[in-house]
Amino acid sequence: MALMLLYKILAFLLNTAVGILVGALLLRIYMQGMRLSFSNPLGQLVLGFTDWLLLPLRKRHSALRPKGRWDWVALFIALLLCIVKVALLRAMLQPWSLSASVVQGFFELATSAAGLAVAVVLAYVVLSWIAPQHWLHSLLARLCAPLLQPLQRRLPTLGGIDFAPMLAVMALYIVLMVLEHIETEILVRYLPLP
């Protein structure tokens, strides 16, 4: 009983720490890919959460510096963090395999990305209601644009209401369900526990 409580506490702490760090890495990758400035408070927060992990690597190895639009090293580190988290949690409870941890880590990263997209869209919607002039609203609008603009071009606005964010969130939740199904199928069918 006490061991299960300890596991729950450790799992909560590990999920929280890795979730925040992976979310910050994904936001950094996306902001850089969208060529958004990091001089705003959100950008500074993202850099504060991720620089301690990325900068020492980049100082030692110039090949790890971002080249081009996307920061592939940050994405690899986010994936590695997800794999390590899954492996640690699995190892605490049961026998585990590296291949299953890699598969689960990949799906954990994809789920984190979809969850982050949901959070960004919801934050954009809430700020559009309560503080549309706030700097964060315009930043979130730019982050949401690739997801919302194609929907906004195809959907009519009824009574001045934009339904694109609602449809985008619904689509992202469907993506999350599909990812969960595929992960379960792979783990059960192809990578059973040893």
Coordinates of C-alpha atoms in Angstrom, one line a residue:
M1 CA 0.0 0.0 0.0
A2 CA 2.8 2.4 1.0
L3 CA 4.7 1.4 -2.1
M4 CA 1.8 2.2 -4.4
L5 CA 1.4 5.6 -2.7
L6 CA 5.1 6.3 -3.2
Y7 CA 4.7 5.3 -6.9
K8 CA 1.8 7.6 -7.3
I9 CA 3.7 10.5 -5.8
L10 CA 6.8 9.9 -7.9
A11 CA 4.7 9.4 -11.1
F12 CA 2.9 12.7 -10.4
L13 CA 6.2 14.6 -9.9
L14 CA 7.8 13.0 -12.9
N15 CA 4.7 13.6 -15.2
T16 CA 4.5 17.2 -14.0
A17 CA 8.2 18.0 -14.5
V18 CA 8.6 16.2 -17.8
G19 CA 5.2 17.6 -19.0
I20 CA 6.2 21.2 -18.3
L21 CA 9.7 20.7 -19.9
V22 CA 8.4 18.9 -23.0
G23 CA 5.6 21.5 -23.4
A24 CA 8.2 24.3 -23.2
L25 CA 10.4 22.6 -25.7
L26 CA 7.5 22.1 -28.1
L27 CA 6.4 25.7 -27.7
R28 CA 10.0 26.8 -28.3
I29 CA 10.2 24.7 -31.5
Y30 CA 6.9 26.0 -32.8
M31 CA 7.6 29.7 -31.9
Q32 CA 10.9 29.4 -33.7
G33 CA 9.3 27.6 -36.7
M34 CA 6.7 30.4 -36.9
R35 CA 9.6 33.0 -36.7
L36 CA 8.0 34.6 -33.6
S37 CA 10.0 36.8 -31.3
F38 CA 11.1 35.5 -27.9
S39 CA 11.3 39.0 -26.5
N40 CA 7.8 38.9 -25.0
P41 CA 7.2 37.4 -21.5
L42 CA 6.0 34.1 -22.9
G43 CA 9.0 33.7 -25.0
Q44 CA 11.3 34.6 -22.1
L45 CA 9.5 32.0 -20.0
V46 CA 10.0 29.4 -22.7
L47 CA 13.7 30.2 -23.0
G48 CA 14.0 30.2 -19.2
F49 CA 12.6 26.6 -19.1
T50 CA 14.6 25.3 -22.0
D51 CA 17.9 27.2 -22.2
W52 CA 19.5 25.3 -19.3
L53 CA 19.0 22.1 -21.3
L54 CA 19.8 23.2 -24.8
L55 CA 22.6 25.8 -24.4
P56 CA 25.2 23.6 -22.8
L57 CA 24.8 21.1 -25.6
R58 CA 25.1 23.8 -28.2
K59 CA 28.2 25.3 -26.7
R60 CA 30.0 22.0 -26.8
H61 CA 28.9 20.9 -30.2
S62 CA 28.2 23.5 -32.9
A63 CA 26.4 20.9 -35.0
L64 CA 23.6 20.9 -32.5
R65 CA 22.8 24.6 -33.1
P66 CA 19.5 25.1 -34.9
K67 CA 19.8 25.4 -38.6
G68 CA 16.9 26.5 -40.7
R69 CA 13.4 27.1 -39.5
W70 CA 12.9 24.1 -37.1
D71 CA 14.9 23.1 -34.0
W72 CA 15.3 19.4 -34.5
V73 CA 17.6 19.0 -31.6
A74 CA 15.0 20.4 -29.2
L75 CA 12.5 18.0 -30.7
F76 CA 14.9 15.0 -30.2
I77 CA 15.5 16.1 -26.6
A78 CA 11.7 16.3 -26.0
L79 CA 11.3 12.8 -27.5
L80 CA 14.2 11.5 -25.3
L81 CA 12.6 13.0 -22.2
C82 CA 9.3 11.3 -23.0
I83 CA 11.1 7.9 -23.5
V84 CA 13.0 8.2 -20.3
K85 CA 9.9 9.2 -18.4
V86 CA 7.9 6.2 -19.7
A87 CA 10.8 3.8 -19.1
L88 CA 11.2 5.0 -15.5
L89 CA 7.5 4.7 -14.8
R90 CA 7.3 1.3 -16.4
A91 CA 10.4 0.0 -14.6
M92 CA 8.9 1.0 -11.2
L93 CA 5.9 -1.3 -11.7
Q94 CA 6.7 -4.1 -14.0
P95 CA 9.2 -5.6 -16.4
W96 CA 9.7 -3.3 -19.3
S97 CA 11.2 -3.3 -22.8
L98 CA 13.2 -0.6 -24.5
S99 CA 11.2 -0.9 -27.7
A100 CA 7.8 -0.5 -25.8
S101 CA 9.2 2.6 -24.0
V102 CA 10.4 4.1 -27.3
V103 CA 6.9 3.6 -28.9
Q104 CA 5.2 4.9 -25.8
G105 CA 7.6 7.9 -25.7
F106 CA 6.9 8.7 -29.3
F107 CA 3.1 8.7 -28.7
E108 CA 3.6 10.6 -25.4
L109 CA 5.4 13.4 -27.4
A110 CA 2.6 13.4 -30.1
T111 CA 0.0 13.5 -27.4
S112 CA 1.8 16.4 -25.7
A113 CA 1.9 18.3 -29.0
A114 CA -1.8 17.9 -29.6
G115 CA -2.6 18.8 -26.0
L116 CA -0.4 21.9 -26.3
A117 CA -2.3 22.9 -29.5
V118 CA -5.6 22.5 -27.6
A119 CA -4.3 24.6 -24.8
V120 CA -3.1 27.4 -27.2
V121 CA -6.5 27.4 -29.0
L122 CA -8.5 27.6 -25.8
A123 CA -6.2 30.3 -24.3
Y124 CA -6.7 32.3 -27.6
V125 CA -10.5 31.9 -27.4
V126 CA -10.6 33.0 -23.7
L127 CA -8.3 36.0 -24.3
S128 CA -10.4 37.0 -27.3
W129 CA -13.4 37.3 -24.9
I130 CA -11.7 39.0 -22.0
A131 CA -8.6 40.8 -23.3
P132 CA -8.5 41.0 -27.1
Q133 CA -6.0 43.9 -26.9
H134 CA -3.5 42.0 -24.7
W135 CA -0.1 41.2 -26.3
L136 CA -0.6 37.5 -25.5
H137 CA -3.8 37.5 -27.6
S138 CA -2.0 38.6 -30.7
L139 CA 0.8 36.1 -30.1
L140 CA -1.7 33.3 -29.6
A141 CA -3.5 34.4 -32.7
R142 CA -0.3 34.0 -34.7
L143 CA 0.4 30.6 -33.1
C144 CA -3.2 29.5 -33.9
A145 CA -3.3 30.9 -37.5
P146 CA -2.0 27.7 -39.3
L147 CA -4.7 25.7 -37.6
L148 CA -7.6 28.2 -37.6
Q149 CA -7.2 30.1 -40.9
P150 CA -8.0 27.2 -43.2
L151 CA -11.2 26.5 -41.2
Q152 CA -12.1 30.2 -41.0
R153 CA -11.9 30.5 -44.8
R154 CA -14.4 27.6 -45.3
L155 CA -16.8 28.2 -42.4
P156 CA -19.3 31.0 -42.3
T157 CA -19.5 33.1 -39.2
L158 CA -23.0 32.9 -37.8
G159 CA -24.1 35.9 -35.8
G160 CA -20.5 37.1 -35.6
I161 CA -19.3 33.9 -33.9
D162 CA -16.2 32.1 -35.2
F163 CA -16.7 28.4 -35.0
A164 CA -13.2 27.5 -36.2
P165 CA -11.7 27.2 -32.7
M166 CA -14.4 24.8 -31.6
L167 CA -13.9 22.6 -34.7
A168 CA -10.2 22.8 -34.3
V169 CA -10.4 21.6 -30.7
M170 CA -12.8 18.8 -31.7
A171 CA -10.4 17.7 -34.4
L172 CA -7.5 17.7 -32.0
Y173 CA -9.4 15.6 -29.5
I174 CA -10.2 13.2 -32.3
V175 CA -6.4 13.1 -33.1
L176 CA -5.8 12.3 -29.4
M177 CA -8.3 9.4 -29.5
V178 CA -6.7 8.0 -32.7
L179 CA -3.2 8.3 -31.2
E180 CA -4.3 6.5 -28.1
H181 CA -5.9 3.7 -30.2
I182 CA -2.9 3.3 -32.4
E183 CA -0.5 3.2 -29.4
T184 CA -2.6 0.5 -27.7
E185 CA -2.8 -1.6 -30.9
I186 CA 1.0 -1.4 -31.4
L187 CA 1.7 -2.2 -27.7
V188 CA -0.7 -5.1 -27.5
R189 CA -0.2 -6.6 -30.9
Y190 CA 3.5 -6.1 -31.6
L191 CA 5.3 -5.3 -28.3
P192 CA 3.8 -7.3 -25.5
L193 CA 5.5 -7.1 -22.2
P194 CA 8.4 -9.6 -21.6

